[in-house]
Amino acid sequence: MTVRVTTLPNGLRVATDGMDTVETASLGVWVGVGTRHEAPEANGVSHLVEHMMFKGTPTRGAFEISQSIESVGGHLNAHTTREHTAYYAKVLREDAPLALDVVADMVQHSLMDAAELERERTVILQELGQVDDTPDDVIFDHFAARAFPDQGVGRPVLGRQEIIAAMPRDAVVDYVRRCYTAPNLVVVGSGRIDHDWLVGEATRLFTDLPPPGDPPATDAASYVGGEVREERDLEQLHLVLGFPAVGYDHPSDFAQSVLSTLLGGGMSSRLFQEVREKRGLVYSIYSFASPYADAGLFGIYAGCDPEQATELVPVVCEQVRGIGDDVTEEEVRRAKAQLKAGLMMSLESTGARAEQLGHQLLAFGRPLPTEEVLARIAAVDRDAVIACARRLLSAPPTVAAIGPLGHLEPYARIAERLAR
């Protein structure tokens, strides 16, 4: 494995993670802009731009963009998060020039055609409706919005229906012009890829990016917490309970990951064993840590029969509080082994390695060597996990619930159960 990074004169970074033992390559462009960089009145524009990049350029129509990659057996996709947007393709190594050409064309030359915008606006509104019909998806938007109210990091990635329905074409075009500049982009190649070749091709292909300007602004994340409850006639109650967490550049980020893993990261975790295996209260329960640049969220999701909430919430609270007192060395060792194995297994995928490299360059400004990541995982000890748990519990919780709410106890009682 060889990771190399070159910065072109215009500020565009080109990065490769070479894998000589595979016959495929993943190539793409990672953009340092996402939901938290949007103005409140333009919430959802990052995701709308992502969709529009596939809708045609002067040399390729929408069908030609997808057909060009799929005709050689490849895959073309994109995603938007709260802090970045990515466009990428996975192809056989001999088709890497085609993949890079297509992605470069999309990112620089999208027509943003008005008729296509109207059609795609309708598609996204349907996507929003689909998410709203899926409570175990939409509850995470409710959770983030309550944790970080009226802040970019707390707004939904897909935006809001009324904003998407009314967003003018000029706002979309202006967003690309301001945000898709060379210093804010990273061209990434992973797999059977030559670094010098990618640098040369990126120099040749990425010549029509907007001129650099002021970087996209972000408001500092300020956790508030509290509760949001939505009564719905559903078969299950969907619940997320969480706390403020640290960002991905914080010294405790890896302790936070270990804590999430041992609490609810697998079938041997505390929550799975106590809540599902021993008591049969849920089908699905897990914990998660979502770090951002300057903050994060730590949470637990559970879906249960509404009547089981009476027993579920006290048990979950008891397990969370217990981490701050009686976590064992064996639990920490097992969680670290899971994280290490997950990392090493992901390195067998060109797509995962491209995503990792793109994220690291946008988040840290440099690639993190695997050895460094492994060392930081290994350095986490029992004391660090306990300190992390106690820090979480020192803040007011955030509670989000969707479904029949009659058996869910008041927020004040839940907060009392978690208080140390």
CSV table of C-alpha atoms in Angstrom, one decimal:
chain,number,residue,atom,x,y,z
A,1,MET,CA,0.0,0.0,0.0
A,2,THR,CA,1.4,3.4,-1.1
A,3,VAL,CA,-0.3,6.6,-0.4
A,4,ARG,CA,0.9,9.7,-2.3
A,5,VAL,CA,-0.5,13.3,-2.5
A,6,THR,CA,0.4,16.0,-4.9
A,7,THR,CA,-1.0,19.6,-4.8
A,8,LEU,CA,-1.3,21.2,-8.3
A,9,PRO,CA,-0.5,24.9,-8.8
A,10,ASN,CA,-4.2,25.8,-8.7
A,11,GLY,CA,-4.6,24.2,-5.3
A,12,LEU,CA,-6.3,21.0,-6.4
A,13,ARG,CA,-5.0,18.0,-4.5
A,14,VAL,CA,-4.5,14.6,-6.2
A,15,ALA,CA,-4.2,11.6,-4.0
A,16,THR,CA,-3.6,7.9,-4.7
A,17,ASP,CA,-3.7,4.7,-2.6
A,18,GLY,CA,-2.0,2.1,-4.7
A,19,MET,CA,-3.0,-1.6,-4.6
A,20,ASP,CA,-0.9,-3.7,-6.9
A,21,THR,CA,-2.8,-7.0,-6.2
A,22,VAL,CA,-6.2,-5.9,-7.6
A,23,GLU,CA,-7.5,-5.4,-11.1
A,24,THR,CA,-9.9,-2.6,-10.4
A,25,ALA,CA,-9.7,1.1,-9.6
A,26,SER,CA,-12.0,3.5,-7.7
A,27,LEU,CA,-11.7,7.1,-8.8
A,28,GLY,CA,-13.6,10.2,-7.8
A,29,VAL,CA,-13.7,13.8,-6.6
A,30,TRP,CA,-14.3,14.6,-2.9
A,31,VAL,CA,-15.6,18.2,-2.3
A,32,GLY,CA,-15.3,19.9,1.1
A,33,VAL,CA,-18.8,21.1,1.2
A,34,GLY,CA,-22.0,19.7,2.7
A,35,THR,CA,-25.2,20.5,4.6
A,36,ARG,CA,-23.5,22.5,7.3
A,37,HIS,CA,-22.1,24.9,4.7
A,38,GLU,CA,-25.5,25.9,3.5
A,39,ALA,CA,-27.4,29.0,4.3
A,40,PRO,CA,-30.6,28.2,6.2
A,41,GLU,CA,-32.8,29.3,3.3
A,42,ALA,CA,-30.8,27.0,1.0
A,43,ASN,CA,-30.9,23.8,3.1
A,44,GLY,CA,-30.6,20.9,0.8
A,45,VAL,CA,-28.7,22.6,-2.0
A,46,SER,CA,-25.6,20.4,-1.6
A,47,HIS,CA,-27.7,17.3,-2.2
A,48,LEU,CA,-29.6,19.0,-5.1
A,49,VAL,CA,-26.3,19.8,-6.7
A,50,GLU,CA,-25.2,16.2,-6.3
A,51,HIS,CA,-28.3,15.1,-8.3
A,52,MET,CA,-27.8,17.7,-11.0
A,53,MET,CA,-24.3,16.7,-11.7
A,54,PHE,CA,-25.6,13.6,-13.3
A,55,LYS,CA,-28.1,15.4,-15.6
A,56,GLY,CA,-25.9,16.3,-18.5
A,57,THR,CA,-22.9,18.3,-19.8
A,58,PRO,CA,-22.3,19.8,-23.3
A,59,THR,CA,-20.7,16.5,-24.5
A,60,ARG,CA,-22.8,13.9,-22.5
A,61,GLY,CA,-26.5,13.7,-21.8
A,62,ALA,CA,-27.8,12.1,-18.6
A,63,PHE,CA,-28.1,8.7,-20.2
A,64,GLU,CA,-24.6,8.9,-21.7
A,65,ILE,CA,-23.1,9.7,-18.3
A,66,SER,CA,-24.4,6.5,-16.7
A,67,GLN,CA,-24.1,4.4,-19.9
A,68,SER,CA,-20.5,5.3,-20.4
A,69,ILE,CA,-19.5,3.7,-17.1
A,70,GLU,CA,-22.0,0.8,-17.0
A,71,SER,CA,-21.1,-0.2,-20.6
A,72,VAL,CA,-17.7,-1.2,-19.3
A,73,GLY,CA,-19.2,-2.9,-16.2
A,74,GLY,CA,-18.4,-0.1,-13.8
A,75,HIS,CA,-20.4,1.6,-11.2
A,76,LEU,CA,-21.0,5.4,-10.9
A,77,ASN,CA,-22.4,7.0,-7.7
A,78,ALA,CA,-22.3,10.0,-5.4
A,79,HIS,CA,-23.3,10.9,-1.8
A,80,THR,CA,-23.7,14.0,0.3
A,81,THR,CA,-23.0,14.3,4.0
A,82,ARG,CA,-23.1,17.1,6.5
A,83,GLU,CA,-19.5,18.1,5.7
A,84,HIS,CA,-18.6,16.8,2.2
A,85,THR,CA,-19.9,15.6,-1.2
A,86,ALA,CA,-18.4,12.9,-3.3
A,87,TYR,CA,-18.6,11.6,-6.9
A,88,TYR,CA,-16.9,8.3,-7.7
A,89,ALA,CA,-16.7,5.4,-10.1
A,90,LYS,CA,-15.4,1.9,-9.7
A,91,VAL,CA,-14.1,0.2,-12.9
A,92,LEU,CA,-11.6,-2.3,-14.2
A,93,ARG,CA,-8.1,-0.7,-14.2
A,94,GLU,CA,-8.0,-0.3,-18.0
A,95,ASP,CA,-11.1,1.8,-17.8
A,96,ALA,CA,-9.7,4.3,-15.2
A,97,PRO,CA,-9.1,7.0,-17.9
A,98,LEU,CA,-12.8,6.8,-18.9
A,99,ALA,CA,-14.0,7.0,-15.3
A,100,LEU,CA,-11.8,10.1,-14.5
A,101,ASP,CA,-12.9,11.8,-17.7
A,102,VAL,CA,-16.6,11.2,-16.9
A,103,VAL,CA,-16.3,12.5,-13.3
A,104,ALA,CA,-14.3,15.5,-14.3
A,105,ASP,CA,-16.8,16.4,-17.0
A,106,MET,CA,-19.7,16.1,-14.5
A,107,VAL,CA,-18.2,18.1,-11.8
A,108,GLN,CA,-17.0,21.0,-14.1
A,109,HIS,CA,-19.5,21.1,-16.9
A,110,SER,CA,-22.9,20.3,-15.6
A,111,LEU,CA,-25.5,22.3,-17.6
A,112,MET,CA,-27.8,22.7,-14.7
A,113,ASP,CA,-30.6,22.7,-17.3
A,114,ALA,CA,-33.8,24.4,-16.0
A,115,ALA,CA,-36.1,21.6,-17.3
A,116,GLU,CA,-33.8,18.9,-15.7
A,117,LEU,CA,-33.8,20.9,-12.5
A,118,GLU,CA,-37.6,20.8,-12.3
A,119,ARG,CA,-37.7,17.1,-12.9
A,120,GLU,CA,-35.0,16.4,-10.4
A,121,ARG,CA,-36.7,18.7,-7.9
A,122,THR,CA,-39.7,16.4,-8.1
A,123,VAL,CA,-37.5,13.3,-7.6
A,124,ILE,CA,-36.0,14.8,-4.5
A,125,LEU,CA,-39.4,15.7,-3.1
A,126,GLN,CA,-40.4,12.1,-3.6
A,127,GLU,CA,-37.2,11.0,-1.9
A,128,LEU,CA,-38.1,13.3,1.1
A,129,GLY,CA,-41.5,11.7,1.2
A,130,GLN,CA,-40.0,8.2,1.2
A,131,VAL,CA,-37.7,9.1,4.1
A,132,ASP,CA,-40.6,10.6,6.0
A,133,ASP,CA,-42.5,7.3,5.5
A,134,THR,CA,-39.5,5.5,7.0
A,135,PRO,CA,-39.4,6.4,10.7
A,136,ASP,CA,-36.1,4.6,11.4
A,137,ASP,CA,-34.5,6.9,8.9
A,138,VAL,CA,-36.2,10.2,9.6
A,139,ILE,CA,-35.7,9.9,13.4
A,140,PHE,CA,-32.0,10.6,13.0
A,141,ASP,CA,-32.8,13.9,11.3
A,142,HIS,CA,-35.1,14.7,14.3
A,143,PHE,CA,-32.3,13.7,16.7
A,144,ALA,CA,-29.6,15.9,15.0
A,145,ALA,CA,-32.0,18.9,14.7
A,146,ARG,CA,-32.8,18.7,18.5
A,147,ALA,CA,-29.2,18.3,19.5
A,148,PHE,CA,-28.1,21.2,17.3
A,149,PRO,CA,-31.1,23.4,16.7
A,150,ASP,CA,-31.0,26.2,14.1
A,151,GLN,CA,-27.5,25.1,13.1
A,152,GLY,CA,-26.1,23.8,9.8
A,153,VAL,CA,-24.8,20.6,11.4
A,154,GLY,CA,-28.3,19.9,12.7
A,155,ARG,CA,-30.2,20.4,9.4
A,156,PRO,CA,-31.3,17.5,7.2
A,157,VAL,CA,-29.0,16.5,4.4
A,158,LEU,CA,-31.9,16.2,2.0
A,159,GLY,CA,-33.3,19.6,2.9
A,160,ARG,CA,-36.9,20.5,3.5
A,161,GLN,CA,-39.7,20.2,1.1
A,162,GLU,CA,-40.7,23.8,1.0
A,163,ILE,CA,-37.1,24.9,0.4
A,164,ILE,CA,-36.4,22.4,-2.3
A,165,ALA,CA,-39.7,23.2,-4.1
A,166,ALA,CA,-38.8,26.9,-4.3
A,167,MET,CA,-35.0,26.9,-4.8
A,168,PRO,CA,-34.2,28.9,-8.0
A,169,ARG,CA,-31.7,27.7,-10.5
A,170,ASP,CA,-29.5,30.7,-9.9
A,171,ALA,CA,-29.0,29.6,-6.3
A,172,VAL,CA,-27.9,26.2,-7.4
A,173,VAL,CA,-25.4,27.5,-10.0
A,174,ASP,CA,-24.0,30.1,-7.6
A,175,TYR,CA,-23.4,27.4,-5.0
A,176,VAL,CA,-21.3,25.4,-7.4
A,177,ARG,CA,-19.4,28.5,-8.4
A,178,ARG,CA,-18.6,29.4,-4.8
A,179,CYS,CA,-17.9,25.9,-3.5
A,180,TYR,CA,-16.5,23.7,-6.2
A,181,THR,CA,-13.1,25.5,-6.5
A,182,ALA,CA,-9.8,23.7,-6.8
A,183,PRO,CA,-8.6,24.2,-3.2
A,184,ASN,CA,-11.8,22.7,-2.0
A,185,LEU,CA,-11.6,19.5,-4.2
A,186,VAL,CA,-9.6,16.3,-3.9
A,187,VAL,CA,-9.1,14.0,-6.8
A,188,VAL,CA,-8.7,10.5,-5.4
A,189,GLY,CA,-7.7,7.2,-7.0
A,190,SER,CA,-7.4,3.8,-5.2
A,191,GLY,CA,-6.5,0.4,-6.5
A,192,ARG,CA,-4.5,-0.4,-9.6
A,193,ILE,CA,-3.6,3.2,-10.3
A,194,ASP,CA,-0.4,5.1,-11.0
A,195,HIS,CA,0.0,8.3,-9.1
A,196,ASP,CA,2.0,10.2,-11.7
A,197,TRP,CA,-0.6,9.2,-14.4
A,198,LEU,CA,-3.4,10.5,-12.2
A,199,VAL,CA,-1.5,13.8,-11.5
A,200,GLY,CA,-1.0,14.3,-15.3
A,201,GLU,CA,-4.6,13.5,-16.1
A,202,ALA,CA,-6.0,15.7,-13.4
A,203,THR,CA,-3.8,18.5,-14.6
A,204,ARG,CA,-5.2,18.0,-18.1
A,205,LEU,CA,-8.8,17.5,-17.3
A,206,PHE,CA,-9.5,19.9,-14.4
A,207,THR,CA,-9.0,23.2,-16.1
A,208,ASP,CA,-12.5,24.6,-15.9
A,209,LEU,CA,-13.0,24.9,-12.1
A,210,PRO,CA,-14.3,28.2,-10.7
A,211,PRO,CA,-11.7,30.6,-9.5
A,212,PRO,CA,-10.8,30.3,-5.9
A,213,GLY,CA,-12.7,32.5,-3.5
A,214,ASP,CA,-13.5,32.6,0.2
A,215,PRO,CA,-13.9,29.0,1.6
A,216,PRO,CA,-17.5,27.9,2.5
A,217,ALA,CA,-18.4,29.3,5.9
A,218,THR,CA,-19.6,27.1,8.8
A,219,ASP,CA,-21.2,28.1,12.0
A,220,ALA,CA,-19.6,26.5,15.1
A,221,ALA,CA,-21.5,23.6,16.5
A,222,SER,CA,-23.2,24.3,19.8
A,223,TYR,CA,-25.0,21.3,21.5
A,224,VAL,CA,-28.3,22.0,23.2
A,225,GLY,CA,-30.1,18.8,23.6
A,226,GLY,CA,-33.7,18.2,24.8
A,227,GLU,CA,-36.4,16.1,23.2
A,228,VAL,CA,-38.6,15.8,20.1
A,229,ARG,CA,-41.6,13.5,20.0
A,230,GLU,CA,-43.8,12.7,17.1
A,231,GLU,CA,-46.9,10.7,17.7
A,232,ARG,CA,-47.6,8.3,14.8
A,233,ASP,CA,-49.8,5.2,14.4
A,234,LEU,CA,-47.0,2.7,13.9
A,235,GLU,CA,-46.4,-0.9,15.0
A,236,GLN,CA,-43.1,0.1,16.7
A,237,LEU,CA,-41.8,3.0,18.7
A,238,HIS,CA,-38.5,4.3,17.3
A,239,LEU,CA,-36.2,5.9,19.8
A,240,VAL,CA,-32.8,7.6,19.7
A,241,LEU,CA,-31.1,8.6,23.0
A,242,GLY,CA,-27.9,10.5,22.7
A,243,PHE,CA,-25.3,13.0,23.9
A,244,PRO,CA,-22.8,15.5,22.6
A,245,ALA,CA,-19.6,13.8,21.4
A,246,VAL,CA,-16.1,15.0,20.3
A,247,GLY,CA,-15.0,15.7,16.8
A,248,TYR,CA,-12.8,13.5,14.6
A,249,ASP,CA,-9.6,15.5,15.4
A,250,HIS,CA,-10.1,15.3,19.2
A,251,PRO,CA,-7.7,13.1,21.2
A,252,SER,CA,-10.7,11.2,22.6
A,253,ASP,CA,-12.2,10.3,19.2
A,254,PHE,CA,-10.9,6.7,19.3
A,255,ALA,CA,-11.9,6.2,22.9
A,256,GLN,CA,-15.4,7.3,21.8
A,257,SER,CA,-15.3,4.7,19.0
A,258,VAL,CA,-14.3,2.0,21.4
A,259,LEU,CA,-17.0,3.0,23.8
A,260,SER,CA,-19.7,2.8,21.0
A,261,THR,CA,-18.4,-0.6,20.0
A,262,LEU,CA,-18.5,-2.2,23.4
A,263,LEU,CA,-21.8,-0.6,24.3
A,264,GLY,CA,-23.8,-1.4,21.2
A,265,GLY,CA,-21.5,-2.3,18.3
A,266,GLY,CA,-22.2,-6.0,17.8
A,267,MET,CA,-24.0,-9.1,19.1
A,268,SER,CA,-21.6,-9.4,22.1
A,269,SER,CA,-22.1,-5.7,23.1
A,270,ARG,CA,-23.8,-4.8,26.4
A,271,LEU,CA,-26.9,-3.4,24.8
A,272,PHE,CA,-27.5,-6.3,22.4
A,273,GLN,CA,-26.9,-8.9,25.1
A,274,GLU,CA,-29.0,-7.2,27.9
A,275,VAL,CA,-31.8,-5.7,25.9
A,276,ARG,CA,-32.3,-8.2,23.1
A,277,GLU,CA,-30.8,-11.5,24.1
A,278,LYS,CA,-31.7,-11.6,27.8
A,279,ARG,CA,-34.9,-9.6,27.8
A,280,GLY,CA,-36.3,-9.8,24.2
A,281,LEU,CA,-37.3,-6.1,24.3
A,282,VAL,CA,-36.2,-5.2,20.8
A,283,TYR,CA,-35.3,-6.6,17.4
A,284,SER,CA,-32.9,-3.8,16.6
A,285,ILE,CA,-30.6,-1.9,19.0
A,286,TYR,CA,-27.2,-0.3,18.5
A,287,SER,CA,-25.0,2.6,19.4
A,288,PHE,CA,-23.2,5.0,17.1
A,289,ALA,CA,-20.6,7.8,17.2
A,290,SER,CA,-20.9,10.5,14.6
A,291,PRO,CA,-17.9,12.9,14.7
A,292,TYR,CA,-17.8,16.1,12.8
A,293,ALA,CA,-15.0,18.7,12.4
A,294,ASP,CA,-15.6,20.4,15.7
A,295,ALA,CA,-18.2,18.3,17.6
A,296,GLY,CA,-20.1,15.1,17.3
A,297,LEU,CA,-23.0,13.0,18.4
A,298,PHE,CA,-23.1,9.8,20.4
A,299,GLY,CA,-26.4,7.9,20.3
A,300,ILE,CA,-28.3,4.7,20.8
A,301,TYR,CA,-31.1,3.6,18.5
A,302,ALA,CA,-33.8,1.1,19.5
A,303,GLY,CA,-37.0,0.0,17.9
A,304,CYS,CA,-39.5,-1.8,20.1
A,305,ASP,CA,-43.2,-2.6,20.7
A,306,PRO,CA,-44.6,0.6,22.2
A,307,GLU,CA,-45.6,-1.2,25.4
A,308,GLN,CA,-42.1,-2.4,25.9
A,309,ALA,CA,-40.8,1.2,26.2
A,310,THR,CA,-41.8,1.1,29.9
A,311,GLU,CA,-39.1,-1.5,30.5
A,312,LEU,CA,-36.7,-0.6,27.7
A,313,VAL,CA,-35.8,2.9,28.7
A,314,PRO,CA,-34.7,2.1,32.3
A,315,VAL,CA,-32.6,-0.8,31.1
A,316,VAL,CA,-30.9,1.3,28.4
A,317,CYS,CA,-30.2,4.1,30.9
A,318,GLU,CA,-28.8,1.6,33.4
A,319,GLN,CA,-26.4,0.1,30.7
A,320,VAL,CA,-25.2,3.6,29.7
A,321,ARG,CA,-24.6,4.7,33.3
A,322,GLY,CA,-22.8,1.4,34.0
A,323,ILE,CA,-20.2,2.1,31.4
A,324,GLY,CA,-19.0,5.0,33.5
A,325,ASP,CA,-18.3,2.7,36.5
A,326,ASP,CA,-17.8,-1.0,35.7
A,327,VAL,CA,-16.4,-1.4,32.1
A,328,THR,CA,-13.9,-4.3,32.1
A,329,GLU,CA,-10.5,-4.7,30.5
A,330,GLU,CA,-11.9,-7.6,28.5
A,331,GLU,CA,-14.7,-5.5,27.0
A,332,VAL,CA,-12.2,-2.8,26.0
A,333,ARG,CA,-9.9,-5.4,24.4
A,334,ARG,CA,-12.7,-7.0,22.5
A,335,ALA,CA,-14.0,-3.7,21.2
A,336,LYS,CA,-10.5,-2.6,20.1
A,337,ALA,CA,-10.1,-5.9,18.2
A,338,GLN,CA,-13.4,-5.3,16.4
A,339,LEU,CA,-12.3,-1.8,15.4
A,340,LYS,CA,-8.9,-3.1,14.2
A,341,ALA,CA,-10.5,-5.9,12.2
A,342,GLY,CA,-13.1,-3.6,10.7
A,343,LEU,CA,-10.3,-1.3,9.5
A,344,MET,CA,-8.1,-4.0,8.1
A,345,MET,CA,-11.1,-5.6,6.3
A,346,SER,CA,-12.1,-2.3,4.7
A,347,LEU,CA,-8.6,-2.0,3.2
A,348,GLU,CA,-9.4,-4.8,0.9
A,349,SER,CA,-11.9,-2.6,-0.9
A,350,THR,CA,-10.8,0.0,-3.4
A,351,GLY,CA,-14.0,2.0,-2.8
A,352,ALA,CA,-13.5,2.1,1.0
A,353,ARG,CA,-9.9,3.1,0.7
A,354,ALA,CA,-10.8,5.9,-1.7
A,355,GLU,CA,-13.6,7.1,0.6
A,356,GLN,CA,-11.2,7.0,3.6
A,357,LEU,CA,-8.4,8.9,1.7
A,358,GLY,CA,-10.8,11.6,0.5
A,359,HIS,CA,-12.3,12.1,3.9
A,360,GLN,CA,-8.9,12.2,5.6
A,361,LEU,CA,-7.6,14.9,3.3
A,362,LEU,CA,-10.7,17.1,3.8
A,363,ALA,CA,-10.9,16.5,7.5
A,364,PHE,CA,-7.2,16.4,8.6
A,365,GLY,CA,-5.4,17.9,5.6
A,366,ARG,CA,-3.3,14.8,5.3
A,367,PRO,CA,-3.7,11.0,4.9
A,368,LEU,CA,-3.5,9.1,8.1
A,369,PRO,CA,-1.2,6.1,7.8
A,370,THR,CA,-2.8,2.8,8.8
A,371,GLU,CA,-0.1,2.3,11.3
A,372,GLU,CA,-1.0,5.5,13.0
A,373,VAL,CA,-4.7,4.6,13.2
A,374,LEU,CA,-3.9,1.2,14.6
A,375,ALA,CA,-1.6,2.8,17.2
A,376,ARG,CA,-4.3,5.2,18.3
A,377,ILE,CA,-6.8,2.4,18.7
A,378,ALA,CA,-4.3,0.3,20.6
A,379,ALA,CA,-3.6,3.3,22.9
A,380,VAL,CA,-7.2,3.4,24.2
A,381,ASP,CA,-7.4,1.9,27.7
A,382,ARG,CA,-10.1,1.3,30.2
A,383,ASP,CA,-9.6,4.7,31.9
A,384,ALA,CA,-10.0,6.5,28.6
A,385,VAL,CA,-13.3,4.7,27.9
A,386,ILE,CA,-14.6,5.5,31.4
A,387,ALA,CA,-13.6,9.1,31.1
A,388,CYS,CA,-15.4,9.3,27.7
A,389,ALA,CA,-18.6,7.8,29.2
A,390,ARG,CA,-18.6,10.1,32.1
A,391,ARG,CA,-18.1,13.1,29.8
A,392,LEU,CA,-21.1,12.1,27.7
A,393,LEU,CA,-23.3,11.7,30.8
A,394,SER,CA,-22.3,15.1,32.1
A,395,ALA,CA,-24.4,16.8,29.4
A,396,PRO,CA,-28.2,16.9,29.1
A,397,PRO,CA,-29.4,14.0,26.8
A,398,THR,CA,-31.2,14.4,23.5
A,399,VAL,CA,-34.3,12.2,23.1
A,400,ALA,CA,-36.0,11.6,19.7
A,401,ALA,CA,-39.1,9.4,19.5
A,402,ILE,CA,-41.5,8.5,16.7
A,403,GLY,CA,-44.5,6.2,17.1
A,404,PRO,CA,-47.1,5.5,19.8
A,405,LEU,CA,-45.7,7.5,22.8
A,406,GLY,CA,-48.1,6.5,25.6
A,407,HIS,CA,-45.6,4.3,27.4
A,408,LEU,CA,-42.5,6.5,26.9
A,409,GLU,CA,-41.7,8.2,30.2
A,410,PRO,CA,-41.1,12.0,30.4
A,411,TYR,CA,-37.9,13.6,29.3
A,412,ALA,CA,-37.1,14.8,32.8
A,413,ARG,CA,-37.4,11.2,34.2
A,414,ILE,CA,-35.0,9.9,31.4
A,415,ALA,CA,-32.5,12.7,32.2
A,416,GLU,CA,-32.8,11.8,35.9
A,417,ARG,CA,-32.0,8.2,35.2
A,418,LEU,CA,-28.8,9.2,33.4
A,419,ALA,CA,-27.6,11.8,35.8
A,420,ARG,CA,-24.5,10.9,37.7
